[in-house]
JSON list of C-alpha atoms and ligand atoms in Angstrom, two decimals:
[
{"chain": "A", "resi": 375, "resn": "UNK", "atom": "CA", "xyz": [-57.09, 147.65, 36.86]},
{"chain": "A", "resi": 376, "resn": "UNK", "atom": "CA", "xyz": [-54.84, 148.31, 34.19]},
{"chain": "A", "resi": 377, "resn": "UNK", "atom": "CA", "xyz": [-55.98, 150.08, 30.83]},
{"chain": "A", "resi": 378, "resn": "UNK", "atom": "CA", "xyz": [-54.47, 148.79, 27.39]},
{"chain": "A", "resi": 379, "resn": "UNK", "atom": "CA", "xyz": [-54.47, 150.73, 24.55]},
{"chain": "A", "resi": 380, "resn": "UNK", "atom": "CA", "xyz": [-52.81, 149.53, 21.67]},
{"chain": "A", "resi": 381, "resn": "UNK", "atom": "CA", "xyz": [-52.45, 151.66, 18.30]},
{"chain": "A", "resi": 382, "resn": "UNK", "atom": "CA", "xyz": [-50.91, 150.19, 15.00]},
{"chain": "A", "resi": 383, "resn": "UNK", "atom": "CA", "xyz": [-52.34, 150.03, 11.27]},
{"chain": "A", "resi": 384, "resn": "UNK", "atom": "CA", "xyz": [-55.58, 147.66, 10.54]},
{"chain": "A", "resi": 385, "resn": "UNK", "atom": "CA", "xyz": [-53.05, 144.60, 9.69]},
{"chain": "A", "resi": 386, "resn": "UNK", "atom": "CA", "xyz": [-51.29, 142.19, 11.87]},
{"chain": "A", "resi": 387, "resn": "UNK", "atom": "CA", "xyz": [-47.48, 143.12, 11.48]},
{"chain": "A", "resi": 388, "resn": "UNK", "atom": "CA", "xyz": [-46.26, 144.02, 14.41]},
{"chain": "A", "resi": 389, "resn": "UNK", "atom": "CA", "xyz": [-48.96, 144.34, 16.64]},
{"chain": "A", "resi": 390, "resn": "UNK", "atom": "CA", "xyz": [-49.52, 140.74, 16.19]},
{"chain": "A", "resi": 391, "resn": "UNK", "atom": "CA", "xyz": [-47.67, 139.28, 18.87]},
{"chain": "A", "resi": 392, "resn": "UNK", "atom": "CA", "xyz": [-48.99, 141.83, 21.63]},
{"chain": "A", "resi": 393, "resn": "UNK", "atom": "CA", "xyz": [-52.10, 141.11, 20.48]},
{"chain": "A", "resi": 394, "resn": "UNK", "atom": "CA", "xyz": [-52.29, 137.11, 20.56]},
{"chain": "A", "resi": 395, "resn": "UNK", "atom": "CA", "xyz": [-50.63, 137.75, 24.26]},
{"chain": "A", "resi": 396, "resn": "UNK", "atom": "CA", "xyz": [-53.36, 139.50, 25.39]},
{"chain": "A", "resi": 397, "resn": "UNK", "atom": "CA", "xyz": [-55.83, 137.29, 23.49]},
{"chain": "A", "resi": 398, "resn": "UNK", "atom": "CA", "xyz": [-53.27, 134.44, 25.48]},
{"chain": "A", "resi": 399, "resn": "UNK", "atom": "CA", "xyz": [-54.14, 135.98, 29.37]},
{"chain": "A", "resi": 400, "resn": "UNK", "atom": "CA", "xyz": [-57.50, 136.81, 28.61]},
{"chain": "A", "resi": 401, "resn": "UNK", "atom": "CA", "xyz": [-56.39, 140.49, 28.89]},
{"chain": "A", "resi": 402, "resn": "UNK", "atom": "CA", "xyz": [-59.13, 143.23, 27.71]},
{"chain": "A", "resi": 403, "resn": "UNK", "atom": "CA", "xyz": [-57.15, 146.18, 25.19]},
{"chain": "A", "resi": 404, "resn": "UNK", "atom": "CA", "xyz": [-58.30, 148.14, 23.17]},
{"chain": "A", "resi": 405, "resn": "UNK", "atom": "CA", "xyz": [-57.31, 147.85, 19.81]},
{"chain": "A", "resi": 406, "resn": "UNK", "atom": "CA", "xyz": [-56.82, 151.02, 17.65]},
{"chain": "A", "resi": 407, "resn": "UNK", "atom": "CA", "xyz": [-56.30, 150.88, 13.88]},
{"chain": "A", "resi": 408, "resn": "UNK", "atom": "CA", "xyz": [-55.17, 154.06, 12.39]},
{"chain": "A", "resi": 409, "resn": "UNK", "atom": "CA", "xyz": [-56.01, 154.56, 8.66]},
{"chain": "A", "resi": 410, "resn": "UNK", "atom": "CA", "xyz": [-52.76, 155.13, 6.64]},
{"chain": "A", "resi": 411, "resn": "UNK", "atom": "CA", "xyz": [-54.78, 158.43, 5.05]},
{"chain": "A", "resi": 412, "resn": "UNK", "atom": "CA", "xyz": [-55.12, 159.31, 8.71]},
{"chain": "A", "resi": 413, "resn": "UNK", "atom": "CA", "xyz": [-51.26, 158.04, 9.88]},
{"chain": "A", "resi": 414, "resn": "UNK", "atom": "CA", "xyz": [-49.58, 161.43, 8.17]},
{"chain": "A", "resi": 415, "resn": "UNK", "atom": "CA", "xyz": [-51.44, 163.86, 10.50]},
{"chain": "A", "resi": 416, "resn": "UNK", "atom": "CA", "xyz": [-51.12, 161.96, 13.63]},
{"chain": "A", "resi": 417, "resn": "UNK", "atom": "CA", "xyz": [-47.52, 160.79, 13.33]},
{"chain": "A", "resi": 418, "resn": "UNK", "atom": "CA", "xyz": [-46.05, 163.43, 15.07]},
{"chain": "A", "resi": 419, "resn": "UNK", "atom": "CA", "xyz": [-48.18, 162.47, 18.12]},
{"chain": "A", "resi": 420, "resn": "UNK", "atom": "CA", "xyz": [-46.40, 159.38, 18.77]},
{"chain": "A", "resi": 421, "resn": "UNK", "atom": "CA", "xyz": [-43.03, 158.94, 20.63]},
{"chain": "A", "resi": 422, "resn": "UNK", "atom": "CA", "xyz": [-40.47, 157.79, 17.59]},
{"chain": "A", "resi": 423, "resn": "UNK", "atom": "CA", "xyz": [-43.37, 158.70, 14.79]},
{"chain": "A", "resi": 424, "resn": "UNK", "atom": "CA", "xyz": [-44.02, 154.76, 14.38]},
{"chain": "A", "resi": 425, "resn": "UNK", "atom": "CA", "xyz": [-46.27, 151.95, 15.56]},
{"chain": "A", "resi": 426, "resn": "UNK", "atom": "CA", "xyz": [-47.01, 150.01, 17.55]},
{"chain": "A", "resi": 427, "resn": "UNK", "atom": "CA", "xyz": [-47.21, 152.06, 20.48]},
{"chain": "A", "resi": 428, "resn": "UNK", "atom": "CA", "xyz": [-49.16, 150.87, 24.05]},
{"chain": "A", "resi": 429, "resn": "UNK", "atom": "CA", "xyz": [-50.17, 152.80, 26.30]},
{"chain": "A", "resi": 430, "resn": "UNK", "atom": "CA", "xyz": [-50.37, 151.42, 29.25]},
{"chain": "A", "resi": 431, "resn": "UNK", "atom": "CA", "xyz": [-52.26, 153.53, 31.90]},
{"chain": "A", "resi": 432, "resn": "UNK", "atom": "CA", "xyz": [-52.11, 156.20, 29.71]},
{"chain": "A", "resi": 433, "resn": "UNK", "atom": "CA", "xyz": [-48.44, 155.44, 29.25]},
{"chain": "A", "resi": 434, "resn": "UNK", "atom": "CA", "xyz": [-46.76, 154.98, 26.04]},
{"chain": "A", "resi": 435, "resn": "UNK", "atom": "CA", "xyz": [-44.39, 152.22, 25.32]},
{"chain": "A", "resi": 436, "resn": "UNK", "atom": "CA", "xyz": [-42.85, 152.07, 22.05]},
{"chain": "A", "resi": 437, "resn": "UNK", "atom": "CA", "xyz": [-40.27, 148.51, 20.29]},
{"chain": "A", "resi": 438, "resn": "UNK", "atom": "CA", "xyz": [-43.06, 145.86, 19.38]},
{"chain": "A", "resi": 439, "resn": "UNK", "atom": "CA", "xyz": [-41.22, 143.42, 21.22]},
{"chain": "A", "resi": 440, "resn": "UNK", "atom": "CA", "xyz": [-40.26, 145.51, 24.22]},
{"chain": "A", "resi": 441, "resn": "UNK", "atom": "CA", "xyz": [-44.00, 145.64, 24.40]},
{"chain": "A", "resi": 442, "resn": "UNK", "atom": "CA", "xyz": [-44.61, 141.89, 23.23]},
{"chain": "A", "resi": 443, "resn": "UNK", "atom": "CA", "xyz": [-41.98, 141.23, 26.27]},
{"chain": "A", "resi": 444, "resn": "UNK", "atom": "CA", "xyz": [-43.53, 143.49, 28.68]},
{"chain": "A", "resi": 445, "resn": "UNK", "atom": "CA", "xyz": [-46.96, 141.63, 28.27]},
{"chain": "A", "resi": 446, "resn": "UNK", "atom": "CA", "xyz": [-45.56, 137.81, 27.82]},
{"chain": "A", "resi": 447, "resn": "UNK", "atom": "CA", "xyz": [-43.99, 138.70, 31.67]},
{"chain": "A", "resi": 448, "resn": "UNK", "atom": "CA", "xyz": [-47.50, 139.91, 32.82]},
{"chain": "A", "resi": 449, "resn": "UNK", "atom": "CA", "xyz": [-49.03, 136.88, 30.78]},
{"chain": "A", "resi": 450, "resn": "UNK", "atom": "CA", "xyz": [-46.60, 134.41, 32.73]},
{"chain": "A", "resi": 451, "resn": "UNK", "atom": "CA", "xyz": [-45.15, 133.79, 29.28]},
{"chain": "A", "resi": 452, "resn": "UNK", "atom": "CA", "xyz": [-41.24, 134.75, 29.13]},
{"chain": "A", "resi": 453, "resn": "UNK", "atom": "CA", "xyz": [-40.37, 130.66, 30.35]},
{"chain": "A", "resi": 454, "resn": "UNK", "atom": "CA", "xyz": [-39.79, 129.64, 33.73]},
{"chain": "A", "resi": 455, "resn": "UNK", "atom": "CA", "xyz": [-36.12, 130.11, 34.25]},
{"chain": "A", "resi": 456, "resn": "UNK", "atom": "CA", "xyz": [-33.53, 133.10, 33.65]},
{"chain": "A", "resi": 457, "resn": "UNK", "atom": "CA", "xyz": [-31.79, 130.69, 31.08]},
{"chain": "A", "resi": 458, "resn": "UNK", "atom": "CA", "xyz": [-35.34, 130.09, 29.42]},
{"chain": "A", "resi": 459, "resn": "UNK", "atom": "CA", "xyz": [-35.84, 133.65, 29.31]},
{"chain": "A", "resi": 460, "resn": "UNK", "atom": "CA", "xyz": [-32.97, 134.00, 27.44]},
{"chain": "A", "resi": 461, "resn": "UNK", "atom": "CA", "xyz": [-33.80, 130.91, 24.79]},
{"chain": "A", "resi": 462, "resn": "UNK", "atom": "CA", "xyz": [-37.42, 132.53, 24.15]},
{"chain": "A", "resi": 463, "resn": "UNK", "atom": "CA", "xyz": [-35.69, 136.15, 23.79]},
{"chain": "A", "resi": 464, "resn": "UNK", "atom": "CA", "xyz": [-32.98, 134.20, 21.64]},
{"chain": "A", "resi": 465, "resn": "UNK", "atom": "CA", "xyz": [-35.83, 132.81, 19.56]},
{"chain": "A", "resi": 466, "resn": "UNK", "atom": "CA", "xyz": [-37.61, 135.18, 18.78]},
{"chain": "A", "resi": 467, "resn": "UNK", "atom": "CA", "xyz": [-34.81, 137.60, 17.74]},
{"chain": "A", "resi": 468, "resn": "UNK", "atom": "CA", "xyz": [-34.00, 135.20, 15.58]},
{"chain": "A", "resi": 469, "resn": "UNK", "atom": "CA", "xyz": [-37.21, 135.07, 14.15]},
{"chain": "A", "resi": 470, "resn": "UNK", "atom": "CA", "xyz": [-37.55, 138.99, 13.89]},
{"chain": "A", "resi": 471, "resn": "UNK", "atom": "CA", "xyz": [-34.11, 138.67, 12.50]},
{"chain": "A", "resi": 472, "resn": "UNK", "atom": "CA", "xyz": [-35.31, 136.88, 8.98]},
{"chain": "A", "resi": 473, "resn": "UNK", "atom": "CA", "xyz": [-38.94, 139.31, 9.55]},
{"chain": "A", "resi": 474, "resn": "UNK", "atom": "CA", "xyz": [-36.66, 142.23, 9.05]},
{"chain": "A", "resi": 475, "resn": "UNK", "atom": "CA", "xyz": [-35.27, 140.17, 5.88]},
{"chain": "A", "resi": 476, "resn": "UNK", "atom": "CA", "xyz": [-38.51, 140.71, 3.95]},
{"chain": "A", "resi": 477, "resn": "UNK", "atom": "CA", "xyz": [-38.32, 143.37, 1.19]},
{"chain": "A", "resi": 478, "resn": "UNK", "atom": "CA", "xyz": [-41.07, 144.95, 2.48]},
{"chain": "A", "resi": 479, "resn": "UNK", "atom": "CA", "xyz": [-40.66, 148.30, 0.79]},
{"chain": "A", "resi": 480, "resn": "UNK", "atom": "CA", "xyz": [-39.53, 147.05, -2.68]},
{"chain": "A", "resi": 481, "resn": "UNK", "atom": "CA", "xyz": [-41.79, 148.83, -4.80]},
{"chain": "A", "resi": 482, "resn": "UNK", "atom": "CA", "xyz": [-41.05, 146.70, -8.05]},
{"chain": "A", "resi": 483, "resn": "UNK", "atom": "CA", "xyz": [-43.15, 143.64, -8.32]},
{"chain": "A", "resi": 484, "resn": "UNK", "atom": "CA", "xyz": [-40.32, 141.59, -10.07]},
{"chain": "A", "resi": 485, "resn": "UNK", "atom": "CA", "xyz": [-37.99, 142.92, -8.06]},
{"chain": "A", "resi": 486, "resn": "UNK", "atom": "CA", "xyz": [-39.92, 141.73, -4.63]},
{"chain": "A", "resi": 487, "resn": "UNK", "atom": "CA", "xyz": [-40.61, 138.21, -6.36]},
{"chain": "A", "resi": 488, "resn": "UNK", "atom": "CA", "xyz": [-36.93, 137.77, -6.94]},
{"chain": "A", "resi": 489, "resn": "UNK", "atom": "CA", "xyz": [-35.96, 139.12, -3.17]},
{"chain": "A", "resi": 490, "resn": "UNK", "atom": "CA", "xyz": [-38.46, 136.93, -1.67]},
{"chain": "A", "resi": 491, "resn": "UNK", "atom": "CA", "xyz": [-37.67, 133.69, -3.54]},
{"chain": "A", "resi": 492, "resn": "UNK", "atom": "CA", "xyz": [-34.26, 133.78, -2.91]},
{"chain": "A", "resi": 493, "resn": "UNK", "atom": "CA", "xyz": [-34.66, 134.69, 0.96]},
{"chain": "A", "resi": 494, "resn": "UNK", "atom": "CA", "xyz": [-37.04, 131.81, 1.27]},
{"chain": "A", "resi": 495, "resn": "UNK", "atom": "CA", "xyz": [-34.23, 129.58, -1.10]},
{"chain": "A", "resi": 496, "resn": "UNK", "atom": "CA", "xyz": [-31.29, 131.03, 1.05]},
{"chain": "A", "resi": 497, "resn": "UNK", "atom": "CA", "xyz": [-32.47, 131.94, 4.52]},
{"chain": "A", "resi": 498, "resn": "UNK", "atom": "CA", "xyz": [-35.68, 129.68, 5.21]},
{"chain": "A", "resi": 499, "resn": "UNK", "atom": "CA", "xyz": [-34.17, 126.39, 5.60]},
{"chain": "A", "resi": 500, "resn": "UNK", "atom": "CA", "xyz": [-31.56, 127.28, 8.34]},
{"chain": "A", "resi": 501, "resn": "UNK", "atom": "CA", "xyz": [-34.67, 129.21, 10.11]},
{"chain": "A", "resi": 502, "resn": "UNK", "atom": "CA", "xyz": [-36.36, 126.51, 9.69]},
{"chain": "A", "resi": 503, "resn": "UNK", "atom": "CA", "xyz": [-33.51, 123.73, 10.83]},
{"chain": "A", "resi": 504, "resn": "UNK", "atom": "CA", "xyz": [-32.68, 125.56, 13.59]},
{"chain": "A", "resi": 505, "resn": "UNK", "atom": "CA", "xyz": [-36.24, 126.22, 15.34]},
{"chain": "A", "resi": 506, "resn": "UNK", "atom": "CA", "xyz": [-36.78, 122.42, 14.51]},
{"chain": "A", "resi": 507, "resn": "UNK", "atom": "CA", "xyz": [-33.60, 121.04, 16.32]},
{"chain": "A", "resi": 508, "resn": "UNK", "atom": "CA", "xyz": [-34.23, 123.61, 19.04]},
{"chain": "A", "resi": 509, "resn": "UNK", "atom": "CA", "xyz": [-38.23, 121.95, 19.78]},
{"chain": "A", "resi": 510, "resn": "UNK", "atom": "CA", "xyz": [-36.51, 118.32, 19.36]},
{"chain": "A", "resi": 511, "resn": "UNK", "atom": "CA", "xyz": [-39.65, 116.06, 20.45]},
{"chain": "A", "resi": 512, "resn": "UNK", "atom": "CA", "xyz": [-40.83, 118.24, 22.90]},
{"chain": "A", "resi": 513, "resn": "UNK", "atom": "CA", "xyz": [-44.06, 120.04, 23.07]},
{"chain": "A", "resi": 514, "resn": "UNK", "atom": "CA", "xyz": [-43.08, 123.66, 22.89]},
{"chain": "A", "resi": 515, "resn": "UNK", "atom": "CA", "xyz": [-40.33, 125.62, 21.89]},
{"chain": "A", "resi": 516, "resn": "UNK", "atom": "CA", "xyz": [-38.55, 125.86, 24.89]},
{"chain": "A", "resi": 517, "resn": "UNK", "atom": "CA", "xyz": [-39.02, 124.29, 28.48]},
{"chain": "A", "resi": 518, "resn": "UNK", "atom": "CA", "xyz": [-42.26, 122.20, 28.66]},
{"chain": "A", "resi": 519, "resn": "UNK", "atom": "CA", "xyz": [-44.39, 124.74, 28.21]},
{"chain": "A", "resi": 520, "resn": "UNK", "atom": "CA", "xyz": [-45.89, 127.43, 25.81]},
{"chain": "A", "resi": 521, "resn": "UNK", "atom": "CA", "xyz": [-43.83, 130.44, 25.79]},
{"chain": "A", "resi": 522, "resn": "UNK", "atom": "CA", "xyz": [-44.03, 134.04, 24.11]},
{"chain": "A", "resi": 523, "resn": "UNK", "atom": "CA", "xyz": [-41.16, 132.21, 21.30]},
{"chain": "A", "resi": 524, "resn": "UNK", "atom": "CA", "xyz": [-44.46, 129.82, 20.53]},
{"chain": "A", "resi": 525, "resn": "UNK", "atom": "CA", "xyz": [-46.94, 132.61, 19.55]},
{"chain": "A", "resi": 526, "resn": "UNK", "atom": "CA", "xyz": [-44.42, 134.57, 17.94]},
{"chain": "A", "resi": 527, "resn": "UNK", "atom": "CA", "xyz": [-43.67, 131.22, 15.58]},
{"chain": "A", "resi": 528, "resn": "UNK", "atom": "CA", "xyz": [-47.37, 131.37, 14.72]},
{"chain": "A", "resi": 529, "resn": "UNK", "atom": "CA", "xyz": [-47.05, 135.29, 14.14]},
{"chain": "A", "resi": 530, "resn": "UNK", "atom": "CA", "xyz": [-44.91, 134.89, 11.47]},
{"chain": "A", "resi": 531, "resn": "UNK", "atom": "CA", "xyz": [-45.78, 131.21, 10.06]},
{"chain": "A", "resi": 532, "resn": "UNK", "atom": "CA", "xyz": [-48.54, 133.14, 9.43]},
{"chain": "A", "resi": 533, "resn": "UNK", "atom": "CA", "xyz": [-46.95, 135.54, 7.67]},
{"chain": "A", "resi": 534, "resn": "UNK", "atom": "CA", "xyz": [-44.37, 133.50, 5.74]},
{"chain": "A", "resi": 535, "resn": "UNK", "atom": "CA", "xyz": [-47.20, 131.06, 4.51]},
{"chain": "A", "resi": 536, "resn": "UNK", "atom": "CA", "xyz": [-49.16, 134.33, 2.61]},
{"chain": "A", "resi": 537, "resn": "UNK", "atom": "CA", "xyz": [-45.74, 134.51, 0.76]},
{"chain": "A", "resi": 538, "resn": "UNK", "atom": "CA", "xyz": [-44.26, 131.40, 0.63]},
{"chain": "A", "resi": 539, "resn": "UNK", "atom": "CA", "xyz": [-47.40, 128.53, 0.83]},
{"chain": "A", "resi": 540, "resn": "UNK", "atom": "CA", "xyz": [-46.13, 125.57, 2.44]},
{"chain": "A", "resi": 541, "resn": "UNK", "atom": "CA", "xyz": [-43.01, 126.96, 3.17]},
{"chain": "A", "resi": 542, "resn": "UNK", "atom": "CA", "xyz": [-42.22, 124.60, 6.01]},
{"chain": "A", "resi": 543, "resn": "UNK", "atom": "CA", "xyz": [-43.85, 121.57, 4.49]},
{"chain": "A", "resi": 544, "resn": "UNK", "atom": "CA", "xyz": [-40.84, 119.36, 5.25]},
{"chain": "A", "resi": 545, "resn": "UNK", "atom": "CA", "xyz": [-40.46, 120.36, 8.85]},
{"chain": "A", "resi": 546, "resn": "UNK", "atom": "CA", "xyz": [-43.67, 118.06, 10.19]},
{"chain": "A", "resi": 547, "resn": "UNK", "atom": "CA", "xyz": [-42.65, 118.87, 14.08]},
{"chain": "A", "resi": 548, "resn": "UNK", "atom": "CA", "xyz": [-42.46, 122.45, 13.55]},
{"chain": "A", "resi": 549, "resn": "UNK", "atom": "CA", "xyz": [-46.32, 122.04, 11.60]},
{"chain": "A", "resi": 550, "resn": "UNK", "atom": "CA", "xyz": [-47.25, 120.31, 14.85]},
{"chain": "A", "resi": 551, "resn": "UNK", "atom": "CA", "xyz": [-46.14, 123.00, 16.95]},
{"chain": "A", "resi": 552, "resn": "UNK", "atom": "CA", "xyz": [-48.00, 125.62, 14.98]},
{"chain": "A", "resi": 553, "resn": "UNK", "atom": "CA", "xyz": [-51.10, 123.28, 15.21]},
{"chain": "A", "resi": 554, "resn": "UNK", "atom": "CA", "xyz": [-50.30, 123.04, 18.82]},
{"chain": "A", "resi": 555, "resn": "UNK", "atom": "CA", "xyz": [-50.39, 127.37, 19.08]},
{"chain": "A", "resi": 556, "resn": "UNK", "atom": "CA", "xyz": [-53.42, 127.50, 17.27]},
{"chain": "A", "resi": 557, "resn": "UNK", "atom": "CA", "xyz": [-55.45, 125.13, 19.18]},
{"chain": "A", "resi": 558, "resn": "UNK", "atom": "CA", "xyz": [-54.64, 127.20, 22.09]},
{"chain": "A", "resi": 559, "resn": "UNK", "atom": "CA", "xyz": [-58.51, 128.07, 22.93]},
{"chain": "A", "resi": 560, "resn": "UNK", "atom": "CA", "xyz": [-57.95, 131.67, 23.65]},
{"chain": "A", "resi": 561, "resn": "UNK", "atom": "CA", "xyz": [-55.62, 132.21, 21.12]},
{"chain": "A", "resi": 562, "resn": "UNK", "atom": "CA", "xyz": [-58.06, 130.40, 18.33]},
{"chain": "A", "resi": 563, "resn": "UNK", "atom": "CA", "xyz": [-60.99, 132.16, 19.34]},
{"chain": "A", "resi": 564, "resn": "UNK", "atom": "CA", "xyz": [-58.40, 135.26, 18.83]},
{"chain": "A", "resi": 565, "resn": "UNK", "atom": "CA", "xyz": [-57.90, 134.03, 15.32]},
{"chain": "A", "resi": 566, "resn": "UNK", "atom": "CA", "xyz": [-60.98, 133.18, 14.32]},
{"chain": "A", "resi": 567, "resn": "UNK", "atom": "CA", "xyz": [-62.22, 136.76, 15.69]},
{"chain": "A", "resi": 568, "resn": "UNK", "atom": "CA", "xyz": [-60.04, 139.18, 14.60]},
{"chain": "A", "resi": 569, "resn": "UNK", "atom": "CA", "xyz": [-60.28, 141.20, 11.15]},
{"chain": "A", "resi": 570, "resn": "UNK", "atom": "CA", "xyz": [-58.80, 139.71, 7.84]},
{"chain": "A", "resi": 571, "resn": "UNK", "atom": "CA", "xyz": [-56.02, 141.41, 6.61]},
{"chain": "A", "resi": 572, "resn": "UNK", "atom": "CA", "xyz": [-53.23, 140.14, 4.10]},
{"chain": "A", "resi": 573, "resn": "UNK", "atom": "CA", "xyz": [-50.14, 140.56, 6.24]},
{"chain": "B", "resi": 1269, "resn": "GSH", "atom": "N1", "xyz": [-38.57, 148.62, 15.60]},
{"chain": "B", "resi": 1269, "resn": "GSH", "atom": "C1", "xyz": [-39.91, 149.15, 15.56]},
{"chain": "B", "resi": 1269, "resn": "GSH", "atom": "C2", "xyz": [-40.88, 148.12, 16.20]},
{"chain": "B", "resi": 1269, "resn": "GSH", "atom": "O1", "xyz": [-40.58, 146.92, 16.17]},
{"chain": "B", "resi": 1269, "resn": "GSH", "atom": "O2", "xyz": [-41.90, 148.54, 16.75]},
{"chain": "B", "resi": 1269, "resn": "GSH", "atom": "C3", "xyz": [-40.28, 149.47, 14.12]},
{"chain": "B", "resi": 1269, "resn": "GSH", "atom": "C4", "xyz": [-41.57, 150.24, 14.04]},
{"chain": "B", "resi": 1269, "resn": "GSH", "atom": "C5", "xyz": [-41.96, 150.52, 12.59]},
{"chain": "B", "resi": 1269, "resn": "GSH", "atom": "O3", "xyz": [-41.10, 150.65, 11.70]},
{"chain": "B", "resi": 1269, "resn": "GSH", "atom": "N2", "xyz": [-43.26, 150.64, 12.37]},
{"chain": "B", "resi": 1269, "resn": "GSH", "atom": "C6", "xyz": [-43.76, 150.92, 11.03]},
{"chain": "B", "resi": 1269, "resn": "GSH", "atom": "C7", "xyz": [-44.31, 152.35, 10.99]},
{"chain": "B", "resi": 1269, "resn": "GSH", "atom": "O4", "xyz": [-44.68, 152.91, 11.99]},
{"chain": "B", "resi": 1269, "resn": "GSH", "atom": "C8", "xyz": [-44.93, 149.98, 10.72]},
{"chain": "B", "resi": 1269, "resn": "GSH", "atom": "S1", "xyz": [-44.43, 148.28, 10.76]},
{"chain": "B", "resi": 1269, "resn": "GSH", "atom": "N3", "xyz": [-44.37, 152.90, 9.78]},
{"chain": "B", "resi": 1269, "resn": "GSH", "atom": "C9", "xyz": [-44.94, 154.22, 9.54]},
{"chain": "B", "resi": 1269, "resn": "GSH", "atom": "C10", "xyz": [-43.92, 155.30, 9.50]},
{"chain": "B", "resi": 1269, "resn": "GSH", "atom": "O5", "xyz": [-42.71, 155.05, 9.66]},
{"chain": "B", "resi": 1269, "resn": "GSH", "atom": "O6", "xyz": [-44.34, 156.44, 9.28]}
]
């Protein structure tokens, strides 16, 4: 039997994904939270000095979604096609893509405000159009059924609704495909379980 082992900071960022795939399969990990007063005197123990890292086996793999990918293929989650492979990878580098957007480190609280309203002004609907026309009436985001590109929509709905509340309000199918993620039993009983943290 494999062992997991996955190490990030006690919030969901990018650990998020990995972790609703294994809550997904049913897959047992163990899942470390480093302390940020603890983070400067362990850094240098990690390959690259930043987190997430699995180990898998004792092995560490390092990219949260080199590791999101790695699991989603043992989860039987990448799509069921080489050219659906490539429209869940497409999806959710395009959804990392606007992630990386986020003025995360913006120290000034005005500042931040002003960043973040006009990314969600200027960048949000086109996220938002495109992930919409790319579900159409269909169930999930690509093929006909769930894929990695799903959960990772969830992952950061989640995200985007602590800083932008009701951000996709006017994009009902895209609402019923986060509904449709979350009702997931493993992955709600994930949710449900799992500590409360801001971001
Ligand atoms: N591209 C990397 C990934 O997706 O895993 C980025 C990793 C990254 O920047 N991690 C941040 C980190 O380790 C937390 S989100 N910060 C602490 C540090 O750089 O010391």
């Amino acid at each position: 039997m494999q062992s997991y082992k996955l190490t990030y900071f006690n919030m969901r960022g990018r650990a998020e994904l990995p972790r609703y795939i294994f809550a997904y399969a049913g897959i047992a990990f163990e899942d470390r939270r480093v302390e940020w007063n603890d983070w400067p005197s362990i850094k240098k123990t990690f390959p690259l000095g930043k987190l997430p890292v699995l180990e898998v086996n004792g092995v560490p793999l390092t990219q949260s979604l080199a590791i999101a990918r790695f699991l989603a293929k043992e989860a039987g989650l990448v799509g069921n096609s080489k050219l659906a492979e490539a429209q869940a990878d497409a999806l959710v580098d395009t959804l990392n893509d606007f992630t990386l957007l986020i003025p995360w480190r913006e120290d000034n609280p005005q500042i931040k405000t002003q960043k973040i309203d006009m990314l969600f002004q200027s960048h949000a609907p086109k996220l938002l159009d495109h992930l919409q026309c790319h579900l159409g009436d269909r169930e999930w985001l690509v093929g006909d059924s769930e894929t990695w590109a799903d959960l990772y929509c969830h992952v950061c709905f989640t995200t985007f609704s602590v800083l932008r509340p009701g951000f996709a309000d006017d994009h009902p199918a895209l609402c019923g495909l986060i509904d449709r993620v979350e009702a997931i039993p493993n992955v709600a009983k994930w949710i449900q379980s799992r500590p409360t943290t801001e971001f």
